[in-house]
Amino acid sequence: MALPYLEINPDKVQQNAEIITGAARAAGISVAGVTKVTCAQPEVGRVLLDGGCSYLADSRLENLARLRGAGLPRPYLLLRLPSPSRAAETVELADCSLVSETSTVRCLGEAARAAGKTHRVILMVDLGDLREGVWPDRTLETARAMAEIPGIELHGLGTNLTCYGGVCPTPENLGRLAALAAELRQSLGLELPVVSGGNSSSLDMLFAGQLPARINHLRIGEGILLGRETVARQPVPGAHLDAFRLVAEVVEVGFKPSVPIGRIGQDAFGNTPVFEDRGIHRRAILAIGRQDVSPDALTPVEDVDILGASSDHLLVDVTRLSEVAVGDTLSFIPDYGGVLALSTSPYVEKRIV
Ligand SMILES: *Cc1c(COP(=O)(O)O)cnc(C)c1O
């Protein structure tokens, strides 16, 4: 197997999924398993389903196509707002989409009718995080307009928090979503079976039994894959935190000073670097760099310190290791952004263990 590689442990992902879907089921909540951070790695999709997720969700059509190509069962949920220019692909690859724009839903309706299908949509409400969604006071009129579009089934309401604005889910803001769903069911006479109360930032409320009763759906990626909720990134009790591991190869090792010699200009990325003086120490260079992952996204497994990185090189202080030689490997646990970047890099092998 070529180095560097991202090692993925599907058994650990499945066990994490079982913990979260078990707690959700007990609260009457179904879970869509989110594959986007792995670019929809099929083995990950499979264990999300085996671990109790009701269906798979991804933000990109290419990723949904990958899941389909691997034969993973539908339905699929599209997480990113659909692009009008790709309405036909959207109704082909997704069974349900999160939406906020009536004009886009008209395009989806047209495409669905042309394909002889009905496309489901979940109307997103912006409860203050300021990413996608209609403002709450426009929910009723927007829902009414969408529900009337032929080829479209308004399937529910949803919200997304703690993404752009870092707004935490609370009984108040999720209670507002639940109340809006009740109001819509009454006024429009629709079933609206799904009330989707967010992503991994809602896990704390789930485990504390604080989710409003009408919330019956969550969309979970990081909580299952990396074992952490995303308000304070605390571990989910009992979950594995190391289902993903980066392994990279040492290509130089030796003793050097920690402060560069000479007049300091800009580094490769236009920053003026500042250096901590660690004295003469043993440093290793690994064959992986910012083109693959930000050094800030990595936590070393071995007792080493990350010093920095350029496009193709990761610099590590290995003074505390008793032995390290060229050709050895070091391992790192990537955070969410790290898994995303490493999954996307064509220079990093993906290795399922
Ligand atoms: C990415 C995404 C999720 C999943 O988020 P996690 O924090 O990984 O659980 C849920 N909903 C939407 C709309 C998303 O884009």
Tab-separated table of N, CA and C and ligand atoms in Angstrom, residues 34 36 59 79 98 124 131-132 160 198-201 219-223 230 336, ligand 1:
chain	number	residue	atom	x	y	z
A	34	VAL	N	-24.405	10.756	7.409
A	34	VAL	CA	-23.812	11.725	6.468
A	34	VAL	C	-22.415	11.268	6.053
A	36	LYS	N	-20.423	12.839	3.601
A	36	LYS	CA	-19.670	13.816	2.792
A	36	LYS	C	-18.216	13.978	3.198
A	59	SER	N	-23.701	16.000	0.671
A	59	SER	CA	-23.895	17.368	0.193
A	59	SER	C	-23.681	17.484	-1.314
A	79	LEU	N	-27.912	17.197	0.943
A	79	LEU	CA	-27.822	18.149	2.054
A	79	LEU	C	-27.610	19.581	1.582
A	98	LEU	N	-32.822	19.056	0.866
A	98	LEU	CA	-33.056	20.179	1.772
A	98	LEU	C	-33.119	21.432	0.906
A	124	MET	N	-35.898	24.169	4.759
A	124	MET	CA	-34.987	24.577	5.831
A	124	MET	C	-35.393	25.937	6.378
A	131	ARG	N	-26.766	30.342	7.913
A	131	ARG	CA	-26.405	29.648	6.684
A	131	ARG	C	-27.718	29.478	5.931
A	132	GLU	N	-28.105	28.260	5.547
A	132	GLU	CA	-29.290	28.157	4.692
A	132	GLU	C	-30.601	28.213	5.461
A	160	ASN	N	-30.479	23.892	10.336
A	160	ASN	CA	-29.062	23.580	10.437
A	160	ASN	C	-28.427	24.625	11.335
A	198	GLY	N	-31.341	19.010	12.958
A	198	GLY	CA	-29.948	19.422	12.888
A	198	GLY	C	-28.949	18.298	12.735
A	199	ASN	N	-27.694	18.637	13.073
A	199	ASN	CA	-26.537	17.779	12.813
A	199	ASN	C	-25.921	17.327	14.146
A	200	SER	N	-24.632	17.018	14.131
A	200	SER	CA	-23.983	16.479	15.339
A	200	SER	C	-23.986	17.458	16.509
A	201	SER	N	-24.288	18.741	16.264
A	201	SER	CA	-24.346	19.664	17.397
A	201	SER	C	-25.598	19.431	18.237
A	219	ARG	N	-29.472	14.601	11.174
A	219	ARG	CA	-28.524	14.277	10.099
A	219	ARG	C	-27.125	14.277	10.718
A	220	ILE	N	-26.521	13.104	10.849
A	220	ILE	CA	-25.308	12.990	11.660
A	220	ILE	C	-24.122	12.481	10.838
A	221	GLY	N	-23.048	13.280	10.821
A	221	GLY	CA	-21.786	12.871	10.203
A	221	GLY	C	-20.704	12.729	11.264
A	222	GLU	N	-20.160	13.879	11.692
A	222	GLU	CA	-19.014	13.879	12.604
A	222	GLU	C	-19.236	13.055	13.867
A	223	GLY	N	-20.424	13.154	14.457
A	223	GLY	CA	-20.689	12.436	15.713
A	223	GLY	C	-20.437	10.950	15.566
A	230	THR	N	-20.554	18.377	18.391
A	230	THR	CA	-19.819	19.466	17.740
A	230	THR	C	-20.111	20.847	18.333
A	336	TYR	N	-12.243	16.821	11.831
A	336	TYR	CA	-13.244	16.783	10.759
A	336	TYR	C	-12.699	17.392	9.458
B	1	LIG	C1	-22.779	18.342	6.831
B	1	LIG	C2	-24.196	18.489	7.177
B	1	LIG	C3	-24.736	17.730	8.209
B	1	LIG	C4	-23.909	16.797	9.068
B	1	LIG	O1	-23.097	17.547	9.927
B	1	LIG	P1	-22.184	16.849	11.050
B	1	LIG	O2	-21.728	17.971	11.893
B	1	LIG	O3	-21.088	16.154	10.328
B	1	LIG	O4	-23.059	15.907	11.782
B	1	LIG	C5	-26.088	17.865	8.475
B	1	LIG	N1	-26.855	18.720	7.767
B	1	LIG	C6	-26.362	19.472	6.769
B	1	LIG	C7	-27.267	20.393	6.037
B	1	LIG	C8	-25.020	19.391	6.447
B	1	LIG	O5	-24.539	20.143	5.448
